Tab-separated table of C-alpha atoms and ligand atoms in Angstrom:
chain	number	residue	atom	x	y	z
V	199	MET	CA	24.817	-10.556	-23.796
V	200	TRP	CA	28.366	-10.042	-24.931
V	201	GLN	CA	28.823	-7.868	-22.117
V	202	VAL	CA	28.683	-10.541	-19.632
V	203	ALA	CA	31.771	-12.317	-21.112
V	204	GLY	CA	34.414	-9.952	-19.576
V	205	GLY	CA	35.962	-6.742	-20.836
V	206	HIS	CA	32.927	-4.552	-19.764
V	207	GLY	CA	33.224	-4.162	-15.968
V	208	TYR	CA	32.564	-6.642	-13.164
V	209	ILE	CA	29.101	-8.149	-13.616
V	210	ASP	CA	27.475	-9.349	-10.307
V	211	HIS	CA	25.378	-12.446	-10.676
V	212	GLU	CA	22.683	-11.507	-8.443
V	213	LEU	CA	22.425	-7.847	-9.729
V	214	ALA	CA	22.256	-9.322	-13.418
V	215	MET	CA	19.462	-11.530	-12.508
V	216	THR	CA	17.557	-8.749	-11.036
V	217	ASP	CA	18.276	-6.703	-14.045
V	218	MET	CA	17.366	-9.554	-16.524
V	219	ILE	CA	13.852	-9.627	-14.777
V	220	ARG	CA	13.698	-5.665	-14.888
V	221	TYR	CA	14.247	-5.678	-18.642
V	222	HIS	CA	11.659	-8.469	-19.288
V	223	GLU	CA	9.225	-6.508	-17.453
V	224	ALA	CA	9.815	-3.449	-19.547
V	225	GLY	CA	9.334	-5.763	-22.721
V	226	PHE	CA	12.754	-6.428	-23.543
V	227	THR	CA	12.203	-10.287	-23.872
V	228	THR	CA	14.794	-11.267	-26.739
V	229	TRP	CA	18.228	-11.868	-25.714
V	230	ASP	CA	21.286	-12.468	-28.007
V	231	LEU	CA	23.986	-14.557	-26.508
V	232	ALA	CA	26.520	-17.126	-27.677
V	233	ASP	CA	28.025	-20.520	-26.285
V	234	ILE	CA	31.556	-18.421	-25.846
V	235	TYR	CA	30.008	-15.192	-24.126
V	236	GLY	CA	31.163	-16.504	-20.441
V	237	PRO	CA	27.989	-17.480	-18.207
V	238	ALA	CA	25.455	-16.071	-20.836
V	239	GLU	CA	23.670	-19.406	-21.756
V	240	ASP	CA	23.480	-20.117	-17.832
V	241	PHE	CA	22.071	-16.758	-17.009
V	242	ILE	CA	19.091	-17.603	-19.559
V	243	GLY	CA	18.563	-20.759	-17.675
V	244	GLN	CA	18.535	-19.013	-14.404
V	245	TYR	CA	16.501	-16.197	-15.626
V	246	ARG	CA	13.826	-18.825	-17.042
V	247	ARG	CA	13.683	-20.608	-13.528
V	248	ARG	CA	13.181	-17.350	-11.847
V	249	LEU	CA	10.408	-16.194	-13.871
V	250	SER	CA	8.792	-19.388	-13.990
V	251	ALA	CA	8.673	-19.682	-10.112
V	252	THR	CA	7.561	-15.981	-9.771
V	253	LYS	CA	5.213	-15.312	-12.616
V	254	GLY	CA	4.099	-18.957	-13.881
V	255	GLN	CA	5.216	-21.235	-16.683
V	256	GLU	CA	3.042	-19.377	-19.410
V	257	GLU	CA	5.644	-16.273	-18.859
V	258	LEU	CA	8.520	-18.347	-20.553
V	259	GLU	CA	6.583	-18.020	-24.006
V	260	ARG	CA	7.356	-14.590	-24.029
V	261	ILE	CA	11.159	-15.175	-24.117
V	262	ARG	CA	13.233	-15.583	-27.100
V	263	ALA	CA	16.881	-16.435	-26.287
V	264	PHE	CA	19.128	-16.425	-29.560
V	265	THR	CA	22.478	-18.239	-28.986
V	266	LYS	CA	25.373	-18.836	-31.013
V	267	TRP	CA	27.500	-21.885	-31.694
V	268	VAL	CA	31.266	-20.737	-32.087
V	269	PRO	CA	33.453	-23.763	-32.795
V	270	GLN	CA	37.179	-23.889	-33.580
V	271	PRO	CA	37.616	-24.500	-37.237
V	272	GLY	CA	38.589	-28.350	-37.695
V	273	ARG	CA	36.827	-31.515	-38.737
V	274	ILE	CA	33.214	-31.233	-37.697
V	275	THR	CA	31.297	-34.684	-37.112
V	276	ARG	CA	27.608	-35.210	-36.084
V	277	PRO	CA	28.498	-36.123	-32.631
V	278	ILE	CA	30.520	-32.883	-32.004
V	279	VAL	CA	27.469	-30.729	-33.288
V	280	ASN	CA	25.201	-32.929	-30.945
V	281	GLU	CA	27.218	-32.412	-27.845
V	282	SER	CA	27.598	-28.594	-28.527
V	283	ILE	CA	23.640	-28.281	-29.109
V	284	ASP	CA	23.065	-30.533	-26.111
V	285	ARG	CA	25.267	-28.458	-24.074
V	286	SER	CA	23.483	-25.006	-24.891
V	287	LEU	CA	20.117	-26.663	-24.442
V	288	HIS	CA	21.121	-27.834	-21.112
V	289	ARG	CA	22.868	-24.533	-19.752
V	290	MET	CA	19.700	-22.503	-21.199
V	291	ASP	CA	17.300	-24.881	-19.624
V	292	VAL	CA	15.351	-25.165	-22.820
V	293	GLY	CA	13.925	-28.222	-25.026
V	294	MET	CA	14.679	-26.199	-28.119
V	295	LEU	CA	16.749	-23.459	-29.235
V	296	ASP	CA	14.778	-20.455	-30.611
V	297	LEU	CA	17.580	-19.502	-33.074
V	298	LEU	CA	21.011	-21.085	-33.280
V	299	GLN	CA	23.357	-18.541	-35.091
V	300	PHE	CA	26.513	-20.313	-36.326
V	301	HIS	CA	29.811	-18.471	-36.742
V	302	TRP	CA	33.151	-19.832	-38.313
V	303	TRP	CA	36.316	-18.197	-38.234
V	304	ASP	CA	38.137	-19.518	-41.390
V	305	TYR	CA	36.534	-19.884	-44.933
V	306	ASN	CA	39.526	-21.994	-45.866
V	307	ASN	CA	38.306	-24.740	-43.758
V	308	PRO	CA	35.412	-26.066	-45.503
V	309	TYR	CA	33.845	-28.109	-42.630
V	310	TYR	CA	31.510	-25.069	-42.021
V	311	MET	CA	29.260	-26.559	-44.556
V	312	ASP	CA	29.315	-30.174	-42.961
V	313	ALA	CA	28.441	-28.065	-39.589
V	314	LEU	CA	25.349	-26.590	-41.152
V	315	LYS	CA	24.292	-29.825	-42.685
V	316	TYR	CA	24.419	-31.539	-39.165
V	317	LEU	CA	22.502	-28.509	-37.456
V	318	SER	CA	20.010	-28.719	-40.324
V	319	GLU	CA	19.205	-32.301	-39.216
V	320	LEU	CA	19.083	-31.280	-35.506
V	321	LYS	CA	16.541	-28.845	-36.425
V	322	ASP	CA	14.524	-31.568	-38.380
V	323	GLU	CA	14.691	-33.633	-34.919
V	324	GLY	CA	13.084	-30.426	-33.289
V	325	LYS	CA	16.143	-29.388	-31.034
V	326	ILE	CA	16.700	-26.247	-32.963
V	327	LYS	CA	13.730	-24.066	-34.269
V	328	HIS	CA	15.642	-21.704	-36.638
V	329	ILE	CA	19.143	-21.763	-38.030
V	330	GLY	CA	20.943	-18.337	-38.598
V	331	ILE	CA	24.386	-17.510	-39.043
V	332	THR	CA	26.653	-14.595	-37.694
V	333	ASN	CA	29.536	-12.452	-39.541
V	334	PHE	CA	28.967	-14.730	-42.984
V	335	ASP	CA	29.822	-12.743	-46.395
V	336	THR	CA	27.507	-12.839	-49.294
V	337	GLU	CA	29.689	-15.326	-51.073
V	338	ARG	CA	29.452	-18.100	-48.336
V	339	LEU	CA	25.659	-17.218	-47.798
V	340	GLN	CA	25.140	-17.792	-51.619
V	341	ILE	CA	26.906	-21.220	-51.325
V	342	MET	CA	24.618	-22.177	-48.578
V	343	ILE	CA	21.588	-21.151	-50.438
V	344	ASP	CA	22.721	-23.163	-53.291
V	345	SER	CA	23.190	-26.216	-50.962
V	346	ASP	CA	19.384	-25.738	-49.954
V	347	LEU	CA	20.168	-24.880	-46.395
V	348	LYS	CA	17.312	-23.042	-44.894
V	349	ILE	CA	19.061	-19.889	-43.149
V	350	VAL	CA	16.548	-17.180	-41.526
V	351	SER	CA	19.154	-14.637	-40.432
V	352	ASN	CA	22.691	-13.244	-40.429
V	353	GLN	CA	23.952	-11.267	-37.618
V	354	VAL	CA	26.188	-8.542	-38.800
V	355	GLN	CA	27.562	-5.251	-37.795
V	356	TYR	CA	25.437	-2.486	-39.250
V	357	SER	CA	25.369	1.042	-38.113
V	358	ILE	CA	25.061	4.446	-39.625
V	359	ILE	CA	28.858	4.455	-40.025
V	360	ASP	CA	29.491	0.890	-40.864
V	361	ARG	CA	27.182	0.460	-43.990
V	362	ARG	CA	29.026	-2.451	-45.553
V	363	PRO	CA	25.671	-4.673	-45.433
V	364	GLU	CA	24.105	-2.374	-48.007
V	365	VAL	CA	26.697	-3.391	-50.644
V	366	LYS	CA	25.905	-6.740	-51.297
V	367	MET	CA	24.321	-8.368	-48.194
V	368	ILE	CA	20.846	-6.700	-47.960
V	369	PRO	CA	20.028	-7.024	-51.839
V	370	PHE	CA	20.964	-10.853	-51.446
V	371	CYS	CA	18.781	-11.239	-48.197
V	372	LEU	CA	15.837	-9.349	-49.858
V	373	ARG	CA	16.064	-11.923	-52.698
V	374	HIS	CA	16.205	-14.837	-50.357
V	375	ASN	CA	13.757	-13.672	-47.652
V	376	ILE	CA	16.766	-13.754	-45.222
V	377	SER	CA	16.846	-11.308	-42.235
V	378	LEU	CA	19.666	-9.268	-40.552
V	379	LEU	CA	20.071	-8.867	-36.815
V	380	CYS	CA	22.347	-6.046	-36.491
V	381	TYR	CA	25.090	-5.207	-33.780
V	382	GLY	CA	27.177	-2.118	-33.288
V	383	SER	CA	24.497	0.102	-34.410
V	384	ILE	CA	25.177	2.327	-31.311
V	385	CYS	CA	28.999	1.820	-31.602
V	386	GLY	CA	29.487	0.678	-27.821
V	387	GLY	CA	27.682	3.894	-26.776
V	388	LEU	CA	29.612	6.325	-28.669
V	389	MET	CA	26.444	7.232	-30.329
V	390	SER	CA	25.324	9.184	-27.524
V	391	GLU	CA	25.167	12.403	-25.782
V	392	ARG	CA	27.955	11.387	-23.653
V	393	TYR	CA	30.564	11.819	-26.336
V	394	LEU	CA	28.876	14.815	-28.106
V	395	GLY	CA	31.132	17.831	-28.238
V	396	ARG	CA	34.047	15.796	-26.371
V	397	PRO	CA	37.335	15.361	-27.701
V	398	GLN	CA	38.508	11.862	-28.740
V	399	PRO	CA	38.479	9.576	-25.738
V	400	SER	CA	41.966	8.362	-24.505
V	401	ASN	CA	42.461	4.583	-24.161
V	402	ALA	CA	42.052	4.850	-20.496
V	403	GLU	CA	38.456	6.386	-20.926
V	404	LEU	CA	37.480	3.644	-23.475
V	405	ASN	CA	36.714	1.383	-20.640
V	406	THR	CA	34.859	-1.551	-22.325
V	407	VAL	CA	36.089	-3.777	-25.106
V	408	SER	CA	32.993	-2.588	-27.006
V	409	LEU	CA	34.077	0.941	-26.992
V	410	ARG	CA	37.306	0.186	-28.018
V	411	LYS	CA	36.131	-1.973	-30.924
V	412	TYR	CA	33.963	0.746	-32.460
V	413	THR	CA	36.343	3.595	-31.749
V	414	ARG	CA	38.477	1.730	-34.312
V	415	MET	CA	35.748	1.743	-36.689
V	416	VAL	CA	35.022	5.434	-36.415
V	417	ASP	CA	38.865	5.812	-37.117
V	418	ALA	CA	38.625	3.756	-40.213
V	419	TRP	CA	35.248	5.450	-41.146
V	420	GLY	CA	36.570	9.026	-41.134
V	421	GLY	CA	37.770	10.077	-37.859
V	422	TRP	CA	36.513	11.850	-34.561
V	423	SER	CA	35.883	15.394	-36.283
V	424	LEU	CA	33.678	13.936	-38.923
V	425	PHE	CA	32.092	11.761	-36.155
V	426	GLN	CA	31.256	14.768	-34.298
V	427	GLU	CA	29.416	16.402	-37.060
V	428	LEU	CA	27.461	13.082	-37.275
V	429	LEU	CA	26.768	13.265	-33.508
V	430	SER	CA	25.596	16.862	-33.686
V	431	THR	CA	23.440	16.122	-36.758
V	432	LEU	CA	21.902	13.139	-34.752
V	433	LYS	CA	21.266	15.240	-31.546
V	434	GLY	CA	19.295	17.926	-33.811
V	435	ILE	CA	17.180	15.050	-35.158
V	436	ALA	CA	16.861	13.556	-31.577
V	437	GLN	CA	15.576	16.892	-30.269
V	438	LYS	CA	13.130	17.222	-32.996
V	439	ASN	CA	11.837	13.811	-32.186
V	440	ASP	CA	12.026	14.084	-28.257
V	441	VAL	CA	14.257	11.091	-28.265
V	442	THR	CA	18.279	10.541	-27.761
V	443	ILE	CA	20.809	10.212	-30.061
V	444	ALA	CA	21.039	6.507	-29.349
V	445	ASN	CA	17.467	6.107	-30.509
V	446	VAL	CA	17.962	7.972	-33.685
V	447	ALA	CA	20.919	5.648	-34.523
V	448	ALA	CA	19.031	2.745	-33.456
V	449	GLY	CA	15.905	3.657	-35.431
V	450	TYR	CA	17.706	4.664	-38.631
V	451	ILE	CA	19.090	0.982	-38.942
V	452	LEU	CA	15.850	-0.473	-37.580
V	453	ALA	CA	13.858	0.886	-40.771
V	454	LYS	CA	16.447	-0.425	-43.133
V	455	ALA	CA	15.242	-2.980	-45.500
V	456	ALA	CA	15.914	-6.736	-44.608
V	457	VAL	CA	16.708	-5.691	-40.913
V	458	ALA	CA	14.633	-7.687	-38.343
V	459	GLY	CA	16.195	-6.252	-35.275
V	460	VAL	CA	18.800	-4.278	-33.693
V	461	ILE	CA	20.724	-5.794	-30.810
V	462	ILE	CA	21.841	-3.392	-27.852
V	463	GLY	CA	24.295	-4.325	-25.470
V	464	VAL	CA	23.591	-4.112	-21.797
V	465	ARG	CA	26.009	-4.240	-18.938
V	466	LEU	CA	23.699	-6.130	-16.477
V	467	GLY	CA	23.982	-4.729	-13.165
V	468	ILE	CA	26.050	-2.049	-13.924
V	469	VAL	CA	24.086	0.618	-16.056
V	470	ASP	CA	20.779	0.631	-17.489
V	471	HIS	CA	19.176	2.317	-20.426
V	472	ILE	CA	15.749	0.914	-20.342
V	473	ALA	CA	13.739	4.130	-20.382
V	474	SER	CA	15.800	5.613	-23.233
V	475	ASN	CA	15.730	2.221	-25.424
V	476	SER	CA	12.031	1.886	-24.568
V	477	GLN	CA	11.498	5.090	-27.055
V	478	VAL	CA	12.885	3.279	-30.122
V	479	PHE	CA	9.700	2.421	-31.576
V	480	ASN	CA	7.879	5.695	-30.530
V	481	PHE	CA	8.894	7.869	-33.344
V	482	LYS	CA	9.940	7.683	-36.956
V	483	LEU	CA	12.691	9.538	-39.136
V	484	ASP	CA	11.415	11.563	-41.924
V	485	ASN	CA	13.189	11.855	-45.291
V	486	SER	CA	14.702	15.157	-44.069
V	487	ASP	CA	16.367	13.359	-41.094
V	488	ARG	CA	17.588	10.546	-43.345
V	489	ASP	CA	19.113	12.926	-46.200
V	490	ALA	CA	20.753	14.852	-43.195
V	491	ILE	CA	22.521	11.844	-42.064
V	492	ASP	CA	23.342	10.597	-45.365
V	493	ALA	CA	24.957	13.823	-46.512
V	494	ILE	CA	27.520	13.106	-43.681
V	495	CYS	CA	28.240	9.736	-44.602
V	496	VAL	CA	29.149	10.508	-48.102
V	497	LYS	CA	32.167	12.399	-46.683
V	498	SER	CA	33.338	8.985	-45.207
V	499	ASN	CA	35.750	6.469	-46.286
V	500	ASN	CA	34.271	3.315	-48.046
V	501	LEU	CA	34.618	0.642	-45.143
V	502	PHE	CA	33.646	-2.072	-47.908
V	503	GLU	CA	36.614	-1.254	-50.025
V	504	MET	CA	38.755	-1.235	-46.850
V	505	ILE	CA	37.428	-3.964	-44.952
V	506	GLY	CA	35.395	-6.083	-47.067
V	507	ASP	CA	31.966	-7.533	-46.960
V	508	CYS	CA	30.272	-8.241	-43.689
V	509	GLY	CA	32.371	-10.321	-41.173
V	510	ASP	CA	35.468	-9.712	-43.051
V	511	GLU	CA	36.828	-7.996	-39.899
V	512	TYR	CA	37.002	-11.398	-38.110
V	513	ARG	CA	39.248	-12.919	-40.871
H	245	LIG	N1	27.786	-11.584	-33.616
H	245	LIG	C1	29.039	-10.840	-33.444
H	245	LIG	O1	30.301	-11.008	-33.597
H	245	LIG	C2	28.636	-9.739	-32.350
H	245	LIG	C3	29.772	-8.693	-32.194
H	245	LIG	C4	29.467	-7.694	-31.230
H	245	LIG	C5	28.183	-7.715	-30.555
H	245	LIG	N2	27.379	-8.863	-30.832
H	245	LIG	C6	26.059	-8.785	-29.898
H	245	LIG	O2	25.444	-7.336	-30.008
H	245	LIG	C7	25.298	-6.970	-28.427
H	245	LIG	C8	25.585	-5.472	-28.517
H	245	LIG	O3	27.056	-5.374	-28.403
H	245	LIG	P1	27.529	-4.187	-29.172
H	245	LIG	O4	29.218	-4.364	-29.053
H	245	LIG	O5	27.314	-3.932	-30.459
H	245	LIG	O6	27.130	-2.870	-28.159
H	245	LIG	P2	26.224	-1.899	-28.646
H	245	LIG	O7	24.880	-2.072	-28.530
H	245	LIG	O8	27.077	-1.073	-29.884
H	245	LIG	O9	26.582	-0.853	-27.218
H	245	LIG	C9	26.107	-0.972	-25.859
H	245	LIG	C10	26.549	-0.206	-25.076
H	245	LIG	O10	25.940	1.329	-25.349
H	245	LIG	C11	25.363	1.899	-24.340
H	245	LIG	N3	24.031	2.331	-24.501
H	245	LIG	C12	23.085	1.216	-24.593
H	245	LIG	N4	21.752	1.911	-24.859
H	245	LIG	C13	22.142	3.284	-24.659
H	245	LIG	C14	21.221	4.310	-24.501
H	245	LIG	N5	20.002	4.360	-24.843
H	245	LIG	N6	22.069	5.584	-24.563
H	245	LIG	C15	23.205	5.672	-24.567
H	245	LIG	N7	24.064	4.564	-24.458
H	245	LIG	C16	23.493	3.394	-24.635
H	245	LIG	C17	25.712	1.101	-22.950
H	245	LIG	O11	26.920	1.697	-22.565
H	245	LIG	P3	27.100	1.714	-21.055
H	245	LIG	O12	26.996	0.302	-20.470
H	245	LIG	O13	28.771	2.244	-20.724
H	245	LIG	O14	26.348	2.632	-20.360
H	245	LIG	C18	25.855	-0.243	-23.615
H	245	LIG	O15	26.775	-1.026	-22.654
H	245	LIG	C19	26.292	-7.735	-28.037
H	245	LIG	O16	25.986	-8.004	-26.504
H	245	LIG	C20	26.252	-9.011	-28.671
H	245	LIG	O17	24.934	-9.809	-28.076
H	245	LIG	C21	27.554	-9.767	-31.753
């Protein structure tokens, strides 16, 4: 739901609500959001009330809404945490958060450990079901585990081109039974037929913040010409499996160790890819597909060396 926060076109509230119900009916019942994604948490509250009124209270059991808490770095006290979590509960109209993913901008500010301790207390009190984190690196995750914090997931950028999680994060997660929730897996839509065989889009053509973010990643990874080679290989695999390039890109990451989910952005009320994304579980990549994709990636730059571990692009 980052796409409702601005920079992705005008989101009409009523059309967005109608779309959320359509996604729900198509089986897309898990939403990723954040306290800082504009009206995202309020949208969840309204969507829940609308579903309950039209389909009954039981229908709400199917929804999972994974929000984030993204505080400004500074001293974190128990009242600050209480107030922030109560605000999310109220906006989303839930009694308990399914998953609270914690983000922290500055490792030099040590209060993130206090924040996690207080969040754990709120979990024990029943306000949060599970605690996850987002954009934390392996070194800090180790500190959390050493402090006996129960972390179920880390939300990180992970795609065919951005494989930084494979270096340290995934082996660590496998050892500690932590799952990855992945974003950027279709690069804001760059991994799709729309960009196959096309020259590098100009800044004016990159009409969402998401496209601009992942174009920078493509540039760092190896540039547009290597990316075209990748798109053309993905297209061949997509045709063989009767799916789309975006399906292959998402399916490739979904099959990776420690990955619990791929988060695909949606511009509610503007465009929908429900039919295409519904295909993602209807095919399986074979070894030759994966080998063909990996053979292109070995020609790319090493993003772990260039950027660092998961989340280092934010710091
Ligand atoms: N934790 C973090 O720091 C963080 C950072 C970024 C994102 N996220 C989360 O991840 C979500 C996804 O965001 P993202 O930036 O990674 O975007 P993304 O999923 O890589 O890209 C979403 C865009 O891809 C296009 N698309 C979707 N399905 C498609 C399909 N089947 N075929 C062709 N194009 C398709 C759509 O573009 P059009 O609308 O133009 O058609 C859509 O707006 C966000 O909403 C947010 O919840 C989290």
